[in-house]
Structure formats: C-alpha cells, structure tokens
Amino acid sequence: MSILEFTVLVFLGSMIAGLLGALTGLGGGVVLVPLLTLFFKVDIRYAIGASLVSVIATSSGAAAAYVKEGLSNIRIGMFLEIATTLGALLGAFLAVWVSTSVIATVFGVVLVISAYLSRKPRSQAERELPPDPLATRLRLNGSFPDLEGVRSYNVQRVPAGFSIMFGAGALSGLLGIGSGALKVLAMDQAMKIPFKVSTTTSNFMIGVTAAASAGVYLHRGYIDPGLSMPVMLGVLLGSLVGTRILVKAETKWLRIIFSVVIVLLGIEMLYKGLTGNL
Amino acid sequence: MPHKTMTDQRIENILGNLLRAGVGVSAGIVFCGAVIYLARHGRSPAAYRVFQGEPSDLHSLHGIVRDAMRLNGRGIIQLGLLFLIATPVARVIFSIWGFAAEHDRMYVVFTVIVLAILLFSLVGSQM
C-alpha cells in the first residue's frame, strides 16, 4: 500500500472514530486503536500515539461546540479533573509494578456490566432529586439546553464520583486508554448528572488528561507525523459532525450508542487481558 | 461602554472561541505539512508494521521547530501536533483567568492545582 492510499484510508476511518468519540464522550481511541492495529497492522505503540492525538483532537474540536452550547459544565469538569490528573500520575507510576493484563480483564468486566446499567433511561424520580449540600457548596449544580427547553439538575454523590474519577485517571495512566468510559459512568451513574452533560463534560476533560501524557509519548517516539496527520484531520472532521448530531439527538439513542461502544471496548479489554496482548 | 460582569456564559463563549482558534491553527499547520509530505513521499510504500521510534529530531521542541523551518513535511506536521497538544493546556490557563474574573476563589485554586499537575507531568517527561 502506498503512503497516499494509506493516508486516505486512515483519514476515512478516523472520521468515524471522531464521530463516535464526540457522540459518546469517549474520544476516538476506542475505535481507532483496534482499527489501526488489526486492520492496518500498525505497531501498537504507533497506534497508541495516534490514539492520543485523536483524543486531544476530538476533545478540543467537540468541546468548542459543547462549551458554547452550554452543554458541558466547566466547574464539574475542572473539579473532577483534579482527581483524574492525580490518578493518571499514580497510574503511570504504578505501571511498573502492576500486571496490566489483570487490570485489563477487570476493566473489561466492569465495562460490560456498566453497558447494561447505562442503557436504561433515568426515572422521573431520579431526575428530581433534591440538591446535595456538598455539590451546592462546590457549585456543581447547573442547567443545560435540553430538547424541550432549559433543564436544571442537581449533582449527587460527589465523593463517589470523585473516587471513580481518580480510578479513571489511574487506568488511563496504566493502560493508555479507556478513561473516557469511566468518566462518563462516574458522572452519569454515580453523580446522576444528565447524560448529555456527562458525555460532553467528559469530552471537555479527556483532552486535558491526554495532554498530560502527550509529553511522555512524544519523547518515546510514539507519535508519528505521517500516521497522526490523517488521524488528526479525520477525527476533527468527524467530531464536528458528531457535535451537530448530539445537540439535536434524543438521549435515549445516545445511551444505546454509548452502551454498544463500551461493550465493544469491554470485549477488547477482556481479549487483551486474557491473551496478555497489551 | 458599561463594565460587563463575568458570567459563566461569557467565559464559556470566550473558551469556545479559544478552543476553535487552537484547533483551527493546528489543523491548518498539519494540513500544509500534509501537502508537502504527500507530494514528496505519497508514492512510497507505507511502513508502520514495525516500530522504529521517531528520529530524535522529532522528539524535542527544538528539533521539531528546526525541521519545520526547513519546510520538512513531517516536521511541519509535528509542529501542528504540538499546537494541538498545547490547546488543552491553554484552556486550563485561560480558565484560571476566567474564574478569577468571576471572583470565584475556590475554582481558581482547583484550576491552579490541575495546571500544576499537568505541567508536572509534561516537564517530568523531560520534554
């Protein structure tokens, strides 16, 4: 395959990755890493480098739209980012001692269970919970433009959410990918934040977490310009389309897409964990 | 002009524009690099099956800028990627200013913590 053909094909694949990444708040890596390694036979290290570029591209491209729409909550994002970045530091530090196959297996199981839990829409009672004192003090409660008009929400269980975010950061430090899924789950399932706010805030956050590890990957020579170029441009275009869809989409469908994608990610993790192919 | 108070919505608008500009600039640079790179190497075979690591001049800020100044396609692309990586960092720095303008001390502190951890991991990797 010539470089030109390869570039065009990777560009098209990255558009799909960016579209799904922007819709689910997971970044493009979920689709991109298996696509590059299994289909294009790219070495895993180049694929991880390209995936990191795609996460930052999706995050920044999509966040521009979401922040303006008032969907993502910058306070929730910034507060939880403390937990994620600290977790990522710990993860990178632990990576030398911990067996990544065991972690990947556990993570895979967690994802498959979470996919089952998060596909269900939230009940009316759960939507109208009273404000939590800690969330109020931290000024996390907010409102966002829903399809039927502006809807306000009260954030619940801040300590639980913060802890899961710490775990999400540690995982991304250990495995290189997968922090977006836990971020969305922490906000959606633990903190009862509306789904669209959870995915768009996750989108806002993953770029910051990824930028923190970008230095390491650049230094190790994982980021190849020839491969990252079509990935970045494709992912950007895809994520711009994704943001337009999300704003108008019904949450029901977004939940279904999210569940399908994290089941696939879970299977990917189980496969990697059980075969030790990480 | 009356003095406007800083609101979340206004900060979000400026933040949105900042992100758009960062992404636009980096995509533009990467695109220029892509044209040069593909014009020169488009017909060579693609080789990513085996990891070789990037040549050392594409690891460091210095080397990347030097290659880009020579209009080397890969160097220009790498420079655009650096801009992309800088966008989230700029976003955090701007948020500190935004929260300060809102007199939200608690969130200024939170954001400074995030920035400190971010810079620690970027510098810690000897970039």
XYZ file of C-alpha atoms in Angstrom:
405
model
C 0.000 0.000 0.000
C 1.398 3.429 -0.865
C 1.545 6.225 1.688
C -1.129 8.148 -0.235
C -3.624 5.239 -0.173
C -2.833 4.531 3.455
C -3.367 8.209 4.361
C -6.758 8.354 2.638
C -7.990 5.112 4.272
C -6.812 6.123 7.754
C -8.445 9.530 7.239
C -11.817 7.905 6.458
C -11.552 5.520 9.424
C -10.627 8.402 11.707
C -13.722 10.332 10.651
C -15.884 7.512 12.012
C -13.753 7.388 15.170
C -14.162 11.122 15.698
C -17.914 10.976 15.089
C -18.414 8.213 17.675
C -15.940 9.815 20.047
C -17.797 13.134 20.068
C -21.192 11.429 20.474
C -20.164 9.220 23.390
C -17.621 11.379 25.223
C -15.040 8.605 24.889
C -12.624 10.177 22.439
C -11.616 8.409 19.248
C -9.214 5.845 20.705
C -11.829 3.157 21.319
C -12.387 2.740 17.582
C -9.000 3.860 16.378
C -6.629 1.507 18.220
C -8.270 -1.743 17.025
C -8.751 -0.271 13.541
C -5.068 0.622 13.206
C -3.640 -2.496 14.834
C -5.994 -5.163 13.470
C -6.903 -3.762 10.058
C -3.840 -1.738 9.068
C -1.365 -3.890 11.070
C 0.202 -0.798 12.627
C 2.507 -1.408 15.586
C 0.617 -0.910 18.873
C 2.960 1.882 20.002
C 2.320 3.979 16.899
C -1.394 3.235 17.338
C -1.357 4.434 20.965
C 0.444 7.626 19.928
C -2.097 8.250 17.164
C -4.936 7.476 19.556
C -3.645 10.083 21.995
C -3.591 12.656 19.196
C -7.144 11.659 18.274
C -8.363 12.082 21.856
C -6.998 15.625 22.043
C -8.403 16.441 18.591
C -11.881 15.105 19.454
C -11.842 16.818 22.808
C -10.787 20.231 21.559
C -12.858 20.067 18.364
C -16.031 18.953 20.097
C -15.530 20.975 23.285
C -15.522 24.197 21.262
C -19.089 23.440 20.207
C -20.305 21.967 23.504
C -18.946 24.744 25.698
C -20.703 27.319 23.530
C -23.970 25.411 23.577
C -23.814 25.403 27.371
C -23.936 21.609 27.463
C -20.683 20.837 29.233
C -20.230 22.060 32.799
C -16.769 23.599 33.229
C -16.991 23.558 37.045
C -17.756 19.838 37.180
C -15.029 19.263 34.600
C -12.366 21.253 36.398
C -13.210 19.899 39.870
C -13.112 16.278 38.709
C -10.001 16.918 36.632
C -8.050 17.174 39.900
C -8.914 13.536 40.621
C -8.201 12.362 37.072
C -4.820 14.027 36.640
C -3.678 12.847 40.096
C -4.892 9.352 39.252
C -3.044 9.432 35.931
C 0.186 10.314 37.709
C -0.296 7.427 40.129
C -1.157 5.071 37.267
C 1.973 5.903 35.292
C 3.978 5.366 38.486
C 2.287 2.008 39.275
C 2.585 0.698 35.703
C 5.978 -0.782 36.524
C 4.646 -2.977 39.344
C 1.131 -3.930 38.372
C 0.120 -6.606 35.891
C -1.701 -4.792 33.132
C -3.425 -7.989 31.937
C -5.192 -8.392 35.289
C -6.310 -4.761 35.221
C -7.476 -5.024 31.622
C -9.547 -8.114 32.489
C -11.197 -6.456 35.492
C -11.815 -3.291 33.494
C -13.380 -5.368 30.698
C -15.847 -6.968 33.139
C -16.690 -3.561 34.663
C -17.408 -2.141 31.221
C -19.724 -4.956 30.170
C -21.746 -4.581 33.404
C -21.807 -0.795 33.019
C -23.036 -1.057 29.449
C -26.040 -2.989 30.793
C -26.724 -0.395 33.517
C -26.281 2.734 31.432
C -28.543 1.769 28.534
C -31.669 2.413 30.649
C -33.097 5.944 30.738
C -33.344 7.563 34.154
C -36.664 7.582 36.004
C -38.536 10.819 36.642
C -37.926 10.495 40.418
C -34.172 10.237 39.842
C -34.273 13.375 37.733
C -35.805 15.444 40.517
C -33.565 14.634 43.451
C -33.066 17.443 45.991
C -29.726 19.305 45.927
C -26.840 17.676 47.756
C -25.147 20.021 50.300
C -21.598 19.228 49.144
C -22.484 19.689 45.470
C -24.132 23.005 46.332
C -21.066 24.188 48.216
C -18.873 23.238 45.275
C -21.302 24.993 42.908
C -21.606 21.930 40.700
C -25.346 22.106 40.047
C -26.325 23.636 36.737
C -28.671 23.670 33.812
C -28.429 22.812 30.132
C -30.492 23.229 26.958
C -32.478 20.009 26.511
C -34.716 19.311 23.523
C -37.779 20.605 25.421
C -36.043 23.689 26.816
C -33.610 24.515 29.614
C -33.433 21.816 32.293
C -31.673 22.212 35.616
C -30.043 19.372 37.520
C -28.672 18.596 40.971
C -25.400 16.702 41.220
C -25.413 13.756 43.677
C -22.781 11.661 45.490
C -19.760 13.881 44.896
C -17.260 11.738 46.894
C -18.202 8.585 44.958
C -17.858 10.406 41.636
C -14.535 11.920 42.658
C -13.180 8.487 43.656
C -14.224 6.861 40.377
C -12.579 9.748 38.529
C -9.375 9.034 40.408
C -9.656 5.409 39.262
C -10.349 6.544 35.703
C -7.168 8.598 35.737
C -5.130 5.729 37.180
C -6.483 3.399 34.485
C -5.563 5.775 31.699
C -2.076 6.045 33.179
C -1.805 2.254 33.357
C -3.438 1.164 30.120
C -3.046 4.259 27.943
C -6.742 4.279 27.016
C -10.196 3.845 28.474
C -10.517 6.769 30.837
C -13.407 8.356 28.904
C -15.730 5.421 29.587
C -15.221 5.608 33.354
C -15.574 9.391 33.297
C -18.977 9.196 31.652
C -20.038 6.379 34.000
C -18.941 8.268 37.115
C -20.944 11.336 36.126
C -23.958 9.504 34.728
C -24.352 6.561 37.119
C -22.785 7.801 40.376
C -23.411 11.535 40.292
C -26.736 11.396 38.396
C -25.704 14.152 36.021
C -27.863 14.252 32.849
C -26.420 12.025 30.131
C -25.690 14.788 27.602
C -23.937 16.869 30.255
C -21.927 13.783 31.314
C -20.712 12.906 27.816
C -19.919 16.488 26.813
C -18.147 17.242 30.100
C -16.155 14.019 29.693
C -15.242 15.250 26.232
C -14.019 18.507 27.724
C -11.914 16.617 30.288
C -10.271 13.859 28.223
C -8.193 16.390 26.280
C -6.592 17.700 29.461
C -5.848 14.186 30.732
C -4.390 13.194 27.354
C -2.239 16.328 27.123
C -0.680 15.340 30.443
C 0.684 12.120 28.951
C 1.463 13.543 25.498
C 4.943 14.605 26.594
C 5.876 11.046 27.532
C 4.648 9.585 24.261
C 6.315 12.254 22.154
C 9.578 11.676 23.951
C 9.375 7.907 23.426
C 8.851 8.412 19.691
C 5.280 7.015 19.635
C 3.835 9.992 17.776
C 4.500 9.557 14.063
C 3.629 12.591 11.923
C 2.774 10.533 8.842
C 0.233 8.467 10.790
C -1.028 11.196 13.128
C -1.752 13.605 10.260
C -4.693 11.734 8.661
C -5.857 10.692 12.143
C -5.992 14.264 13.431
C -7.657 15.764 10.345
C -10.166 12.900 10.034
C -11.053 12.875 13.715
C -11.567 16.644 13.723
C -13.998 16.497 10.816
C -15.835 13.531 12.328
C -16.135 15.181 15.735
C -17.565 18.366 14.207
C -20.304 16.294 12.573
C -20.774 14.392 15.851
C -21.390 17.550 17.876
C -24.147 18.667 15.476
C -25.855 15.303 15.838
C -25.568 15.227 19.645
C -27.168 18.615 20.195
C -30.311 17.504 18.348
C -30.315 13.834 19.312
C -32.608 12.185 21.832
C -30.802 10.944 24.943
C -32.369 7.501 24.504
C -30.391 6.923 21.306
C -27.194 8.375 22.704
C -27.408 5.912 25.604
C -27.824 2.998 23.201
C -24.828 4.075 21.086
C -22.767 4.562 24.247
C -23.664 1.089 25.582
C -22.784 -0.600 22.299
C -19.427 1.170 22.129
C -18.463 0.334 25.718
C -19.485 -3.318 25.299
C -17.072 -3.430 22.357
C -14.417 -1.709 24.450
C -15.082 -4.205 27.273
C -14.647 -7.161 24.920
C -11.470 -5.584 23.558
C -10.136 -5.228 27.118
C -11.101 -8.800 28.064
C -9.406 -10.093 24.924
C -6.254 -8.129 25.678
C -6.287 -9.083 29.337
C -6.837 -12.800 28.763
C -4.378 -13.141 25.892
C -1.832 -10.915 27.638
C -1.616 -8.978 24.378
C -1.287 -5.477 25.749
C -19.007 51.055 27.500
C -20.603 49.766 30.676
C -18.496 47.362 32.692
C -19.687 43.857 31.966
C -19.672 41.339 34.742
C -18.079 37.999 34.051
C -20.661 35.287 33.782
C -20.246 31.598 33.178
C -21.872 32.030 29.792
C -19.412 34.720 28.726
C -16.451 32.697 29.907
C -17.812 29.723 28.031
C -18.088 31.778 24.855
C -14.505 33.001 25.070
C -13.356 29.488 25.953
C -15.223 28.112 22.928
C -13.514 30.650 20.637
C -10.109 29.887 22.131
C -10.569 26.164 21.508
C -11.770 26.809 17.979
C -8.755 29.029 17.244
C -6.301 26.490 18.703
C -7.794 23.648 16.730
C -8.014 25.765 13.561
C -4.377 26.866 13.710
C -3.073 23.359 14.405
C -5.240 21.795 11.687
C -4.016 24.441 9.215
C -0.353 23.731 10.012
C -0.866 19.963 9.842
C -2.660 20.344 6.509
C 0.225 22.383 4.993
C 2.700 19.778 6.240
C 0.481 17.027 4.803
C 0.545 18.581 1.307
C 4.364 18.761 1.296
C 4.750 15.294 2.826
C 2.342 13.612 0.417
C 3.771 15.428 -2.636
C 7.232 14.120 -1.774
C 6.512 10.698 -0.298
C 2.947 9.840 -1.379
C 4.076 7.021 -3.669
C 6.486 5.292 -1.316
C 5.183 2.209 0.482
C 3.649 2.741 3.948
C 5.650 1.093 6.730
C 4.103 1.063 10.193
C 4.158 -2.658 10.928
C 7.445 -2.447 12.742
C 8.073 0.107 15.446
C 11.237 2.063 14.845
C 10.563 5.093 17.014
C 10.748 8.532 15.535
C 14.109 10.085 14.639
C 15.332 12.030 17.622
C 14.795 15.408 15.935
C 11.039 14.777 16.080
C 11.101 14.175 19.869
C 12.091 17.601 21.091
C 10.668 21.065 20.700
C 13.971 22.325 19.230
C 14.272 19.617 16.623
C 10.661 19.945 15.525
C 10.901 23.714 15.051
C 14.198 23.325 13.140
C 12.716 20.702 10.794
C 9.591 22.788 10.269
C 11.681 25.863 9.357
C 13.382 23.769 6.666
C 9.889 23.105 5.265
C 10.258 19.414 6.003
C 6.723 17.959 5.710
C 6.985 15.686 8.749
C 8.493 18.500 10.797
C 5.607 20.842 9.934
C 3.025 18.175 10.805
C 4.741 17.551 14.143
C 4.690 21.314 14.843
C 0.937 21.367 14.192
C 0.521 18.437 16.596
C 2.414 20.416 19.242
C -0.102 23.244 18.815
C -2.893 20.712 19.228
C -1.355 19.348 22.452
C -0.983 22.909 23.738
C -4.693 23.677 23.253
C -5.972 21.863 26.387
C -3.148 23.416 28.422
C -4.135 26.878 27.168
C -7.726 26.053 28.078
C -6.741 25.364 31.680
C -4.648 28.538 31.896
C -7.492 30.611 30.491
C -9.965 29.082 32.958
C -7.838 30.356 35.862
C -8.217 33.868 34.486
C -11.945 33.341 33.897
C -12.660 32.114 37.411
C -10.549 34.950 38.840
C -12.622 37.461 36.857
C -15.714 35.892 38.433
C -14.124 36.232 41.893
C -14.562 32.500 42.328
C -11.556 31.805 44.528
C -12.393 28.175 45.148
C -12.285 27.394 41.429
C -9.150 29.445 40.860
C -7.479 27.157 43.412
C -8.913 23.993 41.808
C -7.736 25.054 38.356
C -4.259 26.017 39.583
C -3.959 22.524 41.099
C -4.918 20.948 37.765
C -2.412 23.143 35.908
C 0.340 22.286 38.384
C -0.237 18.537 37.943
C -0.408 18.980 34.170
C 2.869 20.908 33.999
C 4.486 18.479 36.413
C 3.723 15.538 34.141
C 4.739 17.436 30.995
C 8.041 18.606 32.479
C 8.581 15.326 34.319
C 8.737 13.598 30.953
C 11.765 15.752 30.019
C 10.221 17.444 27.035
